[in-house]
C-alpha cells in the first residue's frame, strides 16, 4: 500500500467514526514567509496558496517580492523553507497540476495598458518551465480535475483614483483557457473568452475576479464590481449569467470609529459583490460576499448554476466570529469581517467549506455536504488577513496564506498557517460569548480577577473607549464562556477617558479598577471604585509625587491586600533607574500612598514591563513581558514576590527593591498554540485553589490576528 493510500484510508476511517467522536480542525504549525527570503527584513507576503499533488510542498504568491515561495511540509508540524522563485512581475494567483505550479503574473505598466503572463514552475527544483502571454492582468487561476486545462480570470482592474473610480473603464476583462499536456503548457491552445454584455452593472467592463472549475469542466467566475456570476461550459460558451443580488442585513454594527460593539443596526439591499467562489458539487457554488465598489453583505451564499438562490447566511456568518472576539470594529461602517477567499474540499464523507474573513483574520468552517443547508462547525484563528487557502484531504490538512506583514512596525510577519483534521476537541476559541443571553461582542481583554464563586471578571481597555465593560467569565466550561457584560458608567452614561488595565474585588460586591493614564490625550491615571452595576462611585487621582514623574506607561493591574491596593506600573517612570519599575500602594483607609521597586529583566530589543498583578497566599504574582512578537519574543513570564517584602515606602524617598522569583515561562504555552508568539499577555486571575488563568490582549483586531488565548498554567 502506498503512503498516499495509507493517509487516505486513515482519513476515511476517522471520518467513519464521527458518530463516536467529533472531528475538528486544529492549527498545528505556522511558517513566517521571511524565512524563505535572502533578506529576512524585507517586506514579504503570502496571498494565494496551492499544494503539490503529493501534498508535500506548498507554494504561495508573494506580491511584494515578485516571487512564489515554496514550503516543505513533509512534516506538517515542522514546515521548512524551500526557497523562492523570481517571476519578473507581480504574482497574483497559483494553481498546481501534479508537481507543476501555474502562476498568473501581472506585468502591467498601467491600468490602461494591462499585461500579464502564465508561468509554469517545477516545484521539485524551482525551475521555470514555460510562459504564455495572457494579454491582460490575471487575477485568479484554476484547473480542471483532469489536469488538461488551466483557466485564468483576466480582471484588467479599474483605476480607483481615476474619475469616480467606478467600473466602466477600458480595457474590459475576459477569461482565458490554456491547454496542458503532461504538466506542460501549450500556448498555441490559449483561448480568450469574451464576457462583455452579460452583466447588469457595467456590461461593457466585466472584471472577472475568482474562478473555479467543477468535475464536468464547467467554469464559474465572480465579477465582483459587476455584482455578477457567470458560468461557462467546458468549451467556453456561456451557460448562464446572473446577478449576485443583494441582502437585507439586520443586527449588524454599521458605525465606524465608535469604539463600541453595538449589533442593532441595518443595511438594507446591500449588494453582495462576491469575491471568492467554489463549486460545492457539479450544480451549486458558494460565494464569499466581501464587497468592493458599492456593497459587501458580510455573508456567504449558495447559488445553483442556473442562478437560483439556494441558501443565504445573512448576518449569521458574523455571529460566531463576534462571539470569538474577532469582530473588527474599525471596519463596521465598511464591510465588517469581509469574507473573501474560500476553499471547499471533501474529507472522507464530509464536504467542508473554509471561508476566510480578511478583516477578522479567521477561518469559518462549514459542513456543506447538504448544499441547501450548510452547518457552521467551528471558527479557526489565522494570521493577519488570510487571503488564500488550500485543502489537502489525502493528508487531512488545510493551509492558509496570510498577506499582511507588519515587520516594519515591529509587528507580526506574514505567515502560512497549517491545520489538521483531528479526532480531538477544537483547540480554539478558548474564550467565547456563545450561549450568553444576548450577542456579546468583546476584545482587548486586559486585567482580570477571580471571585470565590468560581467566576472571573475581566475588563477591556481603551480600544473600546465608548464601551468600557466588565465581563463575567465562567472558566469551568470549555471553552471558557463570557456569560455577561456590565457597562462601566458615570452619571448613567458610558464612562469616558478610561483605559482600564486592571480589576480587583472590593470585598463588598463591587470592584476597584486601575485606569492607565495618558496625559497627552487628557486621559488621567486613576483608581475607580465601581459597584456591582458598573457605576463609578469614587475616583481617586494620583498624588503630586507620582504626577510629577508619570509617563504614559502607567498602571497595568491592581490587587488588594487588606486595606491596601497594589498597582503594577508597566515601565520605568522619570524618577526610576533603568531596569526598575514601581509597585504602587494606596491604603483605602488612611488614604496614604507608597511604593516599592520591582527589578525587570534585561532585554536586547524593545522594552520590558509589567502587565498584571494578583495576590494569592503569601505572594504577589505578576506578569513580566517584553513587547516583542513572533521569533523576536524572549521574555513572557509569571513571577512572584513574597508579601513580606511588600512594605511600601514613602513616595519621594528611596524605595526598597523587592526580590522576584520566576515561576512560569509563558513562551512554551504560546508556542503550543501553533501560531506565532503574541506579544501582549495582559490578564491573570488566581482561583481560590491556586489555579492561575492567563489571557492575551488582541488589540481589538486592529493590526492584530485577533487571537485571544485563555488558558490555565496550573496551580501555584
XYZ file of C-alpha atoms in Angstrom:
716
model
C 0.000 0.000 0.000
C 1.393 3.416 -0.931
C 1.895 6.268 1.538
C -0.880 8.276 -0.115
C -3.380 5.450 0.154
C -2.475 4.864 3.813
C -3.183 8.547 4.564
C -6.454 8.482 2.663
C -7.513 5.261 4.382
C -6.748 6.860 7.748
C -8.821 9.929 6.982
C -11.725 7.806 5.776
C -11.526 5.696 8.913
C -11.570 8.797 11.074
C -14.494 10.206 9.136
C -16.409 6.945 9.536
C -16.037 7.296 13.295
C -17.669 10.684 13.508
C -20.721 9.189 15.166
C -18.470 8.341 18.103
C -16.152 11.354 18.042
C -16.366 14.966 16.991
C -13.827 15.756 14.292
C -12.233 19.204 14.391
C -9.596 21.138 12.551
C -6.809 22.414 14.793
C -3.791 24.522 13.945
C -0.570 22.539 14.173
C 2.095 24.912 12.832
C 2.926 28.168 11.116
C 5.605 29.399 8.762
C 6.823 33.001 8.582
C 7.324 33.901 4.916
C 10.553 35.893 5.540
C 12.226 32.537 6.276
C 12.190 31.961 2.504
C 13.916 35.252 1.748
C 17.605 36.115 1.472
C 16.820 39.428 3.177
C 14.535 38.474 6.033
C 13.912 42.123 6.917
C 12.286 42.826 3.525
C 8.520 43.129 3.381
C 7.008 39.838 2.361
C 3.564 38.323 1.927
C 1.573 35.162 1.354
C -1.597 35.658 -0.670
C -2.761 32.733 -2.797
C -1.634 29.225 -1.917
C -1.640 25.785 -3.548
C -0.081 22.377 -2.957
C 1.751 19.746 -4.971
C -0.231 16.653 -5.906
C 1.524 14.590 -3.220
C 0.674 17.245 -0.613
C 4.288 17.613 0.478
C 5.019 21.084 -0.925
C 3.121 24.329 -0.520
C 3.531 27.188 -2.979
C 2.295 30.728 -2.286
C 2.383 34.020 -4.142
C 4.456 36.822 -2.628
C 3.455 40.002 -4.420
C 5.820 42.499 -2.709
C 8.873 40.447 -3.664
C 7.618 39.275 -7.069
C 8.189 35.620 -6.220
C 6.442 32.413 -5.326
C 7.620 30.865 -2.084
C 7.917 27.125 -1.500
C 7.475 25.267 1.804
C 8.382 21.667 2.548
C 5.591 20.166 4.655
C 6.728 16.560 4.676
C 6.339 17.031 8.422
C 3.401 19.469 8.578
C 4.110 20.205 12.232
C 7.566 21.457 11.303
C 7.379 23.219 7.910
C 10.713 24.072 6.327
C 11.779 26.802 3.930
C 12.278 25.607 0.380
C 13.223 28.937 -1.158
C 11.515 31.188 -3.670
C 11.313 31.642 -7.431
C 11.537 35.094 -9.045
C 8.913 35.721 -11.742
C 9.730 39.185 -13.165
C 6.334 40.585 -12.293
C 3.665 40.515 -9.605
C 2.295 37.020 -8.941
C -1.436 37.207 -8.335
C -2.542 33.577 -8.236
C -1.352 29.996 -8.418
C -2.811 26.575 -9.150
C -0.946 23.247 -9.239
C -1.210 20.228 -11.538
C 0.940 17.321 -10.406
C 4.227 18.881 -9.349
C 3.973 21.974 -11.559
C 2.689 25.345 -10.400
C 0.909 27.586 -12.893
C 1.260 31.175 -11.752
C -0.655 34.187 -13.006
C 1.788 37.111 -13.135
C 0.783 40.750 -13.566
C 3.247 42.716 -15.708
C 1.026 45.749 -16.410
C 2.651 49.113 -16.936
C -0.633 50.916 -16.274
C -4.356 50.376 -15.798
C -4.975 51.339 -19.407
C -2.250 49.082 -20.773
C -2.545 45.889 -18.749
C -0.471 42.802 -19.435
C 0.342 39.503 -17.833
C 1.617 36.011 -18.290
C 1.039 32.462 -17.126
C 4.274 30.936 -15.836
C 4.830 27.244 -15.093
C 7.242 26.369 -12.264
C 8.679 22.959 -11.403
C 8.104 22.546 -7.669
C 10.895 19.981 -7.361
C 13.730 22.351 -8.250
C 12.086 25.758 -8.727
C 12.923 25.962 -12.408
C 10.673 27.896 -14.793
C 9.311 25.522 -17.414
C 7.348 27.876 -19.660
C 5.444 31.133 -20.153
C 2.320 32.133 -22.071
C 1.339 35.742 -22.786
C -2.145 36.384 -21.405
C -2.641 39.828 -22.925
C -4.069 41.292 -19.727
C -3.851 41.401 -15.936
C -4.555 37.987 -14.358
C -6.367 37.815 -11.042
C -7.078 34.143 -10.351
C -6.341 30.707 -11.752
C -7.868 27.227 -11.555
C -7.544 23.932 -13.400
C -9.689 21.025 -14.483
C -9.741 17.803 -12.489
C -8.146 16.053 -15.445
C -5.246 18.479 -15.340
C -5.592 19.236 -19.051
C -6.629 22.901 -18.813
C -5.737 25.964 -16.762
C -8.358 28.698 -16.561
C -7.394 32.305 -15.846
C -9.615 35.236 -14.882
C -8.258 38.373 -16.554
C -9.571 41.229 -14.448
C -7.952 44.296 -16.018
C -8.897 46.068 -12.809
C -10.151 49.612 -12.728
C -8.159 52.608 -11.527
C -9.930 53.617 -8.328
C -8.295 57.070 -8.469
C -9.477 57.832 -11.995
C -12.664 59.856 -12.338
C -15.205 58.465 -9.897
C -13.233 55.230 -9.625
C -16.095 53.102 -10.860
C -16.327 50.311 -13.416
C -16.812 51.334 -16.978
C -13.084 51.771 -17.577
C -11.438 50.094 -20.535
C -9.990 47.688 -21.398
C -12.532 45.096 -20.367
C -11.634 41.880 -18.596
C -12.108 38.419 -20.068
C -11.436 34.729 -19.452
C -8.584 32.574 -20.761
C -8.085 28.826 -21.082
C -4.735 27.181 -21.808
C -4.270 23.531 -22.725
C -1.943 21.387 -20.599
C -0.320 18.077 -21.565
C 1.945 16.207 -19.139
C 2.099 19.343 -16.974
C 3.405 21.414 -19.898
C 1.573 24.440 -21.314
C 0.747 24.678 -24.978
C 0.457 28.418 -25.623
C -0.937 27.732 -29.095
C -4.115 26.448 -27.421
C -4.650 29.688 -25.477
C -8.246 30.837 -25.904
C -9.683 34.207 -24.919
C -13.345 34.163 -23.914
C -15.330 37.391 -24.214
C -17.686 38.016 -21.287
C -18.824 41.536 -22.134
C -22.505 42.372 -22.415
C -23.606 39.855 -19.776
C -23.973 41.876 -16.580
C -26.481 44.468 -15.400
C -23.729 46.679 -13.968
C -21.181 47.980 -16.484
C -21.695 45.210 -19.066
C -19.031 46.819 -21.252
C -16.421 46.425 -18.490
C -16.559 42.984 -16.859
C -13.921 42.413 -14.171
C -13.590 38.652 -13.591
C -12.366 38.018 -10.056
C -12.335 34.449 -8.757
C -12.638 31.307 -10.873
C -13.260 27.625 -10.164
C -13.862 24.537 -12.333
C -16.163 21.620 -11.485
C -15.767 17.941 -12.323
C -17.590 18.477 -15.623
C -15.123 21.138 -16.706
C -17.709 23.914 -16.229
C -16.211 27.245 -15.248
C -17.790 29.552 -12.666
C -16.412 33.039 -12.081
C -17.371 36.014 -9.943
C -17.353 39.532 -11.335
C -17.125 41.449 -8.095
C -17.566 45.044 -9.216
C -20.279 43.921 -11.631
C -22.031 42.032 -8.794
C -22.466 39.017 -11.026
C -21.630 35.364 -11.599
C -21.018 33.749 -14.961
C -20.998 30.010 -15.683
C -19.214 28.815 -18.822
C -19.370 25.416 -20.448
C -16.136 23.477 -20.880
C -15.848 24.810 -24.444
C -16.068 28.417 -23.235
C -19.637 29.083 -24.301
C -21.889 30.861 -21.823
C -24.152 28.513 -19.894
C -25.675 31.088 -17.553
C -25.129 34.524 -16.116
C -26.932 36.154 -13.232
C -26.763 38.959 -10.733
C -25.390 38.122 -7.302
C -28.229 40.232 -5.912
C -28.432 41.866 -2.506
C -29.094 41.113 1.159
C -31.154 42.997 3.736
C -28.749 42.982 6.658
C -30.163 43.282 10.172
C -28.491 43.080 13.569
C -25.056 44.344 12.497
C -22.637 47.025 13.662
C -22.512 49.567 10.862
C -20.873 52.558 12.571
C -17.118 53.142 12.251
C -14.690 54.582 14.829
C -17.238 54.411 17.631
C -15.125 52.293 19.949
C -18.149 50.174 20.829
C -19.670 46.933 19.601
C -23.374 47.507 19.012
C -25.148 44.974 16.802
C -28.503 46.670 16.389
C -28.101 48.391 13.032
C -29.060 47.500 9.475
C -28.037 47.864 5.839
C -30.979 47.232 3.508
C -30.440 45.970 -0.044
C -26.699 45.565 0.422
C -25.140 44.281 -2.806
C -23.270 41.016 -2.316
C -20.329 41.851 -4.636
C -18.728 38.409 -4.199
C -15.024 37.705 -4.292
C -14.257 34.045 -3.536
C -16.207 31.280 -5.273
C -16.032 27.486 -5.205
C -18.117 24.671 -6.590
C -19.742 22.578 -3.842
C -20.742 19.948 -6.384
C -21.422 19.979 -10.115
C -24.560 22.089 -9.739
C -24.036 24.556 -6.901
C -21.485 27.206 -5.995
C -20.772 29.062 -2.789
C -19.635 32.676 -2.835
C -17.972 34.919 -0.234
C -19.542 38.372 -0.316
C -16.622 40.637 0.514
C -17.782 43.713 -1.376
C -15.779 46.302 -3.235
C -17.330 49.258 -5.015
C -20.826 49.603 -3.579
C -21.545 46.582 -1.459
C -20.309 43.746 0.690
C -23.048 41.839 2.501
C -20.735 40.222 5.117
C -22.263 36.887 4.223
C -21.865 33.682 2.251
C -24.367 32.430 -0.297
C -25.125 29.263 -2.243
C -26.447 29.542 -5.808
C -27.488 26.884 -8.269
C -25.572 27.316 -11.514
C -28.784 28.469 -13.185
C -28.926 31.462 -10.823
C -31.465 30.095 -8.334
C -30.743 31.242 -4.775
C -30.268 28.108 -2.653
C -29.094 29.464 0.733
C -28.038 32.753 2.308
C -26.278 33.144 5.662
C -27.211 36.771 6.287
C -25.749 38.197 9.474
C -25.385 34.691 10.939
C -21.985 34.426 9.257
C -20.570 37.130 11.529
C -22.113 35.792 14.749
C -19.545 33.085 15.687
C -16.754 35.491 14.773
C -18.216 38.126 17.093
C -18.600 35.575 19.869
C -14.958 34.528 19.477
C -13.755 38.117 19.957
C -12.632 38.605 16.351
C -15.013 41.318 15.207
C -13.014 44.231 13.637
C -14.840 47.276 14.979
C -12.879 49.727 12.832
C -14.395 48.099 9.741
C -18.001 48.398 10.894
C -19.081 51.141 8.507
C -17.413 49.353 5.592
C -17.792 45.627 5.101
C -17.466 44.139 8.577
C -15.456 40.931 8.727
C -15.124 40.794 4.908
C -15.469 37.157 3.835
C -13.115 36.958 0.884
C -11.252 33.779 -0.003
C -12.525 30.234 0.335
C -11.748 26.593 -0.204
C -14.162 23.673 -0.477
C -12.985 20.080 -0.191
C -14.229 16.652 0.801
C -12.633 14.935 3.794
C -13.970 11.398 3.967
C -17.729 11.684 3.539
C -17.968 15.304 4.664
C -17.682 18.274 2.328
C -16.254 21.285 4.146
C -16.228 24.946 3.169
C -13.473 27.103 4.640
C -14.355 30.800 4.484
C -11.585 33.333 5.079
C -12.530 36.609 6.746
C -9.901 39.099 5.735
C -10.553 41.676 8.446
C -11.405 39.274 11.281
C -8.432 37.031 10.463
C -10.499 33.885 10.887
C -11.475 30.735 9.012
C -15.135 29.780 9.327
C -15.645 26.072 8.771
C -18.983 24.816 7.422
C -20.282 21.360 6.624
C -21.777 21.824 3.144
C -22.464 18.166 2.428
C -26.070 19.300 2.071
C -25.534 22.414 -0.035
C -29.019 23.694 0.728
C -28.388 23.570 4.474
C -24.796 24.469 5.363
C -23.957 23.868 9.020
C -21.428 26.009 10.881
C -18.834 23.796 12.588
C -16.078 25.957 14.040
C -14.060 29.144 13.739
C -10.282 28.923 13.438
C -7.625 31.578 14.061
C -5.394 32.580 11.170
C -2.578 35.033 10.638
C -3.351 38.649 9.818
C -5.619 38.969 6.773
C -5.985 35.477 5.304
C -6.182 35.693 1.536
C -5.939 32.142 0.210
C -6.451 28.548 1.351
C -5.722 25.063 0.091
C -7.087 21.782 1.413
C -5.069 18.573 1.247
C -7.692 15.924 2.093
C -5.399 12.954 1.480
C -3.267 14.176 4.386
C -6.095 15.633 6.448
C -4.579 19.111 6.148
C -5.589 22.686 5.419
C -3.212 25.602 4.821
C -3.895 29.337 4.669
C -1.881 32.231 3.282
C -1.996 35.433 5.331
C -0.894 38.516 3.482
C -0.184 41.290 5.997
C 3.427 41.847 7.046
C 3.885 44.307 9.916
C 7.610 43.758 10.264
C 8.480 47.397 9.566
C 6.450 48.398 12.630
C 7.772 45.620 14.836
C 4.600 43.586 14.407
C 3.790 40.120 13.151
C 5.222 38.969 9.848
C 3.200 37.381 7.049
C 2.578 33.702 7.732
C 1.335 30.467 6.250
C -0.740 28.525 8.803
C -1.309 24.754 8.741
C -4.252 22.866 10.263
C -5.066 19.202 10.719
C -8.394 17.374 10.895
C -8.220 15.599 14.246
C -10.241 13.290 16.405
C -9.927 15.855 19.172
C -11.755 18.799 20.716
C -11.471 22.161 18.997
C -8.461 23.967 20.457
C -9.901 27.368 19.521
C -11.614 29.552 20.536
C -10.528 29.376 24.152
C -12.897 32.165 25.167
C -16.322 32.801 23.643
C -19.596 34.554 24.395
C -21.572 31.794 22.685
C -24.525 30.780 24.846
C -24.967 34.166 26.510
C -28.483 35.591 26.771
C -27.570 38.260 24.210
C -24.966 38.692 21.491
C -21.887 39.977 23.317
C -19.051 41.387 21.259
C -15.729 41.678 23.037
C -11.998 42.104 22.586
C -8.905 43.803 24.031
C -9.185 41.905 27.326
C -6.727 43.375 29.836
C -6.966 42.930 33.627
C -8.712 40.018 35.330
C -9.613 38.851 38.835
C -11.128 35.639 40.218
C -14.066 35.517 42.625
C -14.764 32.879 45.252
C -17.922 31.970 43.292
C -15.715 30.495 40.553
C -16.252 33.347 38.109
C -13.553 35.557 36.611
C -14.144 39.247 35.961
C -12.231 40.946 33.157
C -12.110 44.472 31.749
C -11.482 45.720 28.220
C -9.030 48.518 27.535
C -9.329 51.881 25.798
C -9.735 50.389 22.322
C -13.419 50.261 23.225
C -13.385 53.751 24.683
C -17.125 54.249 24.232
C -17.981 50.880 25.734
C -15.875 50.169 28.843
C -17.086 46.851 30.212
C -16.629 44.270 32.923
C -17.059 40.768 31.531
C -18.139 37.827 33.637
C -16.282 34.681 32.553
C -17.095 31.117 33.535
C -13.763 29.218 33.246
C -15.335 25.886 34.227
C -16.677 25.461 30.709
C -14.634 24.505 27.644
C -14.125 26.873 26.006
C -14.459 29.418 28.806
C -17.657 31.426 28.434
C -18.384 35.121 28.703
C -21.828 34.933 30.269
C -22.471 38.636 30.945
C -21.155 42.114 30.223
C -21.602 45.068 32.583
C -21.107 48.586 31.251
C -18.926 50.870 33.345
C -20.839 54.125 33.668
C -20.514 57.640 35.000
C -23.753 59.519 35.667
C -25.717 56.946 33.713
C -23.596 57.065 30.558
C -20.670 55.027 29.285
C -17.675 56.369 31.208
C -15.191 58.270 29.050
C -11.476 58.917 29.331
C -10.677 55.477 30.713
C -8.084 52.882 29.878
C -8.983 50.022 32.172
C -5.966 47.780 32.675
C -6.676 46.109 35.982
C -9.555 44.971 38.178
C -9.863 43.556 41.684
C -12.703 42.857 44.101
C -13.505 45.394 46.814
C -14.878 42.759 49.216
C -18.271 44.452 49.230
C -19.708 43.162 45.931
C -18.025 45.806 43.796
C -14.657 46.412 42.188
C -11.577 48.569 42.155
C -10.365 49.310 38.623
C -6.981 50.710 37.605
C -7.123 53.104 34.655
C -3.860 53.760 32.840
C -3.460 57.428 32.057
C -2.103 59.216 29.059
C -1.821 62.921 29.744
C -1.090 63.874 26.116
C -4.632 62.644 25.374
C -6.103 64.093 28.568
C -6.679 60.614 29.995
C -5.859 60.687 33.715
C -4.188 57.974 35.758
C -6.847 56.940 38.247
C -8.296 54.372 40.606
C -12.025 53.784 40.180
C -14.358 52.360 42.805
C -17.206 50.712 40.928
C -20.313 48.998 42.268
C -21.812 45.721 41.058
C -23.900 47.608 38.492
C -20.801 49.129 36.903
C -21.484 52.603 38.296
C -18.385 54.607 39.228
C -18.883 55.724 42.839
C -15.433 57.105 43.579
C -12.465 58.276 41.514
C -9.031 58.685 43.045
C -6.343 60.691 41.276
C -2.626 60.144 41.704
C -0.796 62.258 44.285
C 1.505 65.089 43.218
C 4.610 62.985 43.872
C 3.569 60.495 41.198
C 2.091 63.003 38.766
C 5.433 64.812 38.695
C 7.204 61.738 37.327
C 4.480 59.835 35.436
C 4.667 58.684 31.820
C 2.091 57.089 29.509
C 3.119 53.614 30.719
C 1.058 53.554 33.879
C -0.982 51.120 35.942
C -1.221 47.623 34.447
C -3.063 45.585 37.022
C -4.416 46.032 40.515
C -4.840 43.751 43.527
C -5.992 44.196 47.129
C -4.209 43.110 50.304
C -6.263 44.027 53.369
C -6.968 47.752 53.075
C -4.146 48.303 50.591
C -4.458 48.412 46.836
C -1.321 47.493 44.907
C -0.866 48.624 41.296
C 1.854 47.487 38.904
C 3.364 50.312 36.855
C 4.231 48.964 33.429
C 7.596 50.629 32.865
C 10.085 52.986 34.461
C 8.828 56.457 35.315
C 11.030 59.547 35.258
C 12.498 59.017 38.735
C 13.197 55.295 38.315
C 16.590 53.845 37.499
C 16.763 51.868 34.288
C 15.550 48.320 34.810
C 13.265 49.105 37.757
C 9.567 49.932 37.881
C 7.223 50.754 40.713
C 4.659 48.703 42.545
C 2.457 51.471 43.940
C 0.399 51.120 47.114
C -2.725 53.031 48.173
C -4.354 52.477 51.559
C -8.118 52.886 51.204
C -8.469 53.549 54.932
C -5.662 56.031 55.628
C -5.528 57.404 52.025
C -1.742 57.098 52.113
C 0.397 56.315 49.058
C 3.676 54.448 48.899
C 5.712 52.159 46.656
C 8.430 49.583 46.249
C 10.648 48.901 43.259
C 10.476 45.794 41.089
C 13.585 44.664 39.156
C 12.921 43.996 35.457
C 14.896 41.528 33.353
C 17.242 42.988 30.760
C 16.248 42.771 27.087
C 18.238 43.170 23.888
C 15.398 44.602 21.801
C 12.320 46.683 22.514
C 11.216 47.147 26.087
C 10.107 45.039 29.027
C 7.491 45.769 31.660
C 4.679 44.504 33.864
C 1.168 43.691 32.692
C -0.697 42.334 35.714
C -0.555 41.867 39.486
C -2.536 39.430 41.639
C -2.253 38.253 45.241
C -2.586 34.661 46.393
C -1.461 33.134 49.668
C 1.859 34.581 50.783
C 2.819 36.016 47.413
C 2.024 38.658 44.870
C 2.127 37.255 41.308
C 2.984 39.393 38.279
C 3.179 39.150 34.505
C 6.507 40.377 33.171
C 6.901 40.524 29.396
C 8.780 42.121 26.561
C 6.953 43.859 23.726
C 8.336 41.548 21.052
C 6.341 39.243 18.812
C 6.998 36.030 16.904
C 10.574 34.754 16.880
C 11.778 38.003 18.472
C 9.831 37.334 21.694
C 12.194 36.333 24.502
C 10.552 37.057 27.849
C 6.939 36.295 28.755
C 6.808 35.043 32.323
C 4.921 34.860 35.592
C 6.921 35.967 38.613
C 6.143 36.326 42.283
C 7.226 38.455 45.221
C 6.786 37.476 48.860
C 4.132 39.552 50.619
C 6.593 40.033 53.444
C 8.642 42.248 51.107
C 5.663 44.310 50.001
C 6.193 47.082 52.545
C 5.577 50.426 50.852
C 7.991 53.281 51.450
C 7.049 56.934 51.348
C 6.954 58.469 47.885
C 9.774 60.846 47.048
C 12.323 58.956 49.089
C 14.411 55.860 48.494
C 12.254 52.876 47.616
C 13.138 49.315 48.633
C 13.784 46.776 45.877
C 11.812 43.559 46.182
C 13.103 40.109 45.276
C 11.328 38.333 42.438
C 11.106 34.657 41.583
C 10.231 33.368 38.112
C 7.585 30.666 38.494
C 6.439 30.026 34.923
C 7.759 30.637 31.405
C 4.803 31.509 29.163
C 6.576 31.267 25.796
C 6.203 27.459 25.504
C 2.479 27.871 26.241
C 2.133 30.415 23.452
C 4.194 28.328 21.037
C 1.887 25.368 21.680
C -0.958 27.344 20.069
C 0.570 26.589 16.654
C 0.792 30.202 15.512
C 3.365 32.894 16.185
C 4.197 34.109 19.708
C 1.877 37.022 20.506
C 3.226 39.983 22.408
C 0.507 41.011 24.841
C -0.178 38.697 27.776
C -2.187 41.062 29.927
C -4.620 39.181 32.144
C -4.132 36.835 35.083
C -6.676 35.530 37.593
C -5.943 33.186 40.504
C -8.700 30.945 41.812
C -9.073 30.042 45.492
C -7.286 26.721 44.938
C -4.292 28.478 43.341
C -5.183 27.695 39.724
C -3.910 30.511 37.528
C -5.739 31.584 34.378
C -3.982 33.691 31.748
C -5.309 35.759 28.858
C -3.921 37.752 25.960
C -4.981 41.128 24.570
C -5.990 41.046 20.872
C -5.839 44.840 20.391
C -9.421 44.952 19.170
C -8.403 43.054 15.992
C -6.557 46.156 14.771
C -3.180 45.286 13.200
C -3.617 42.001 15.014
C -4.732 38.489 14.150
C -7.477 38.944 16.745
C -6.485 35.792 18.613
C -7.253 35.706 22.329
C -5.672 32.878 24.265
C -7.254 31.974 27.601
C -5.648 29.097 29.445
C -4.590 27.748 32.813
C -0.948 27.276 33.765
C -1.868 25.075 36.718
C -1.882 25.527 40.491
C 0.631 27.539 42.499
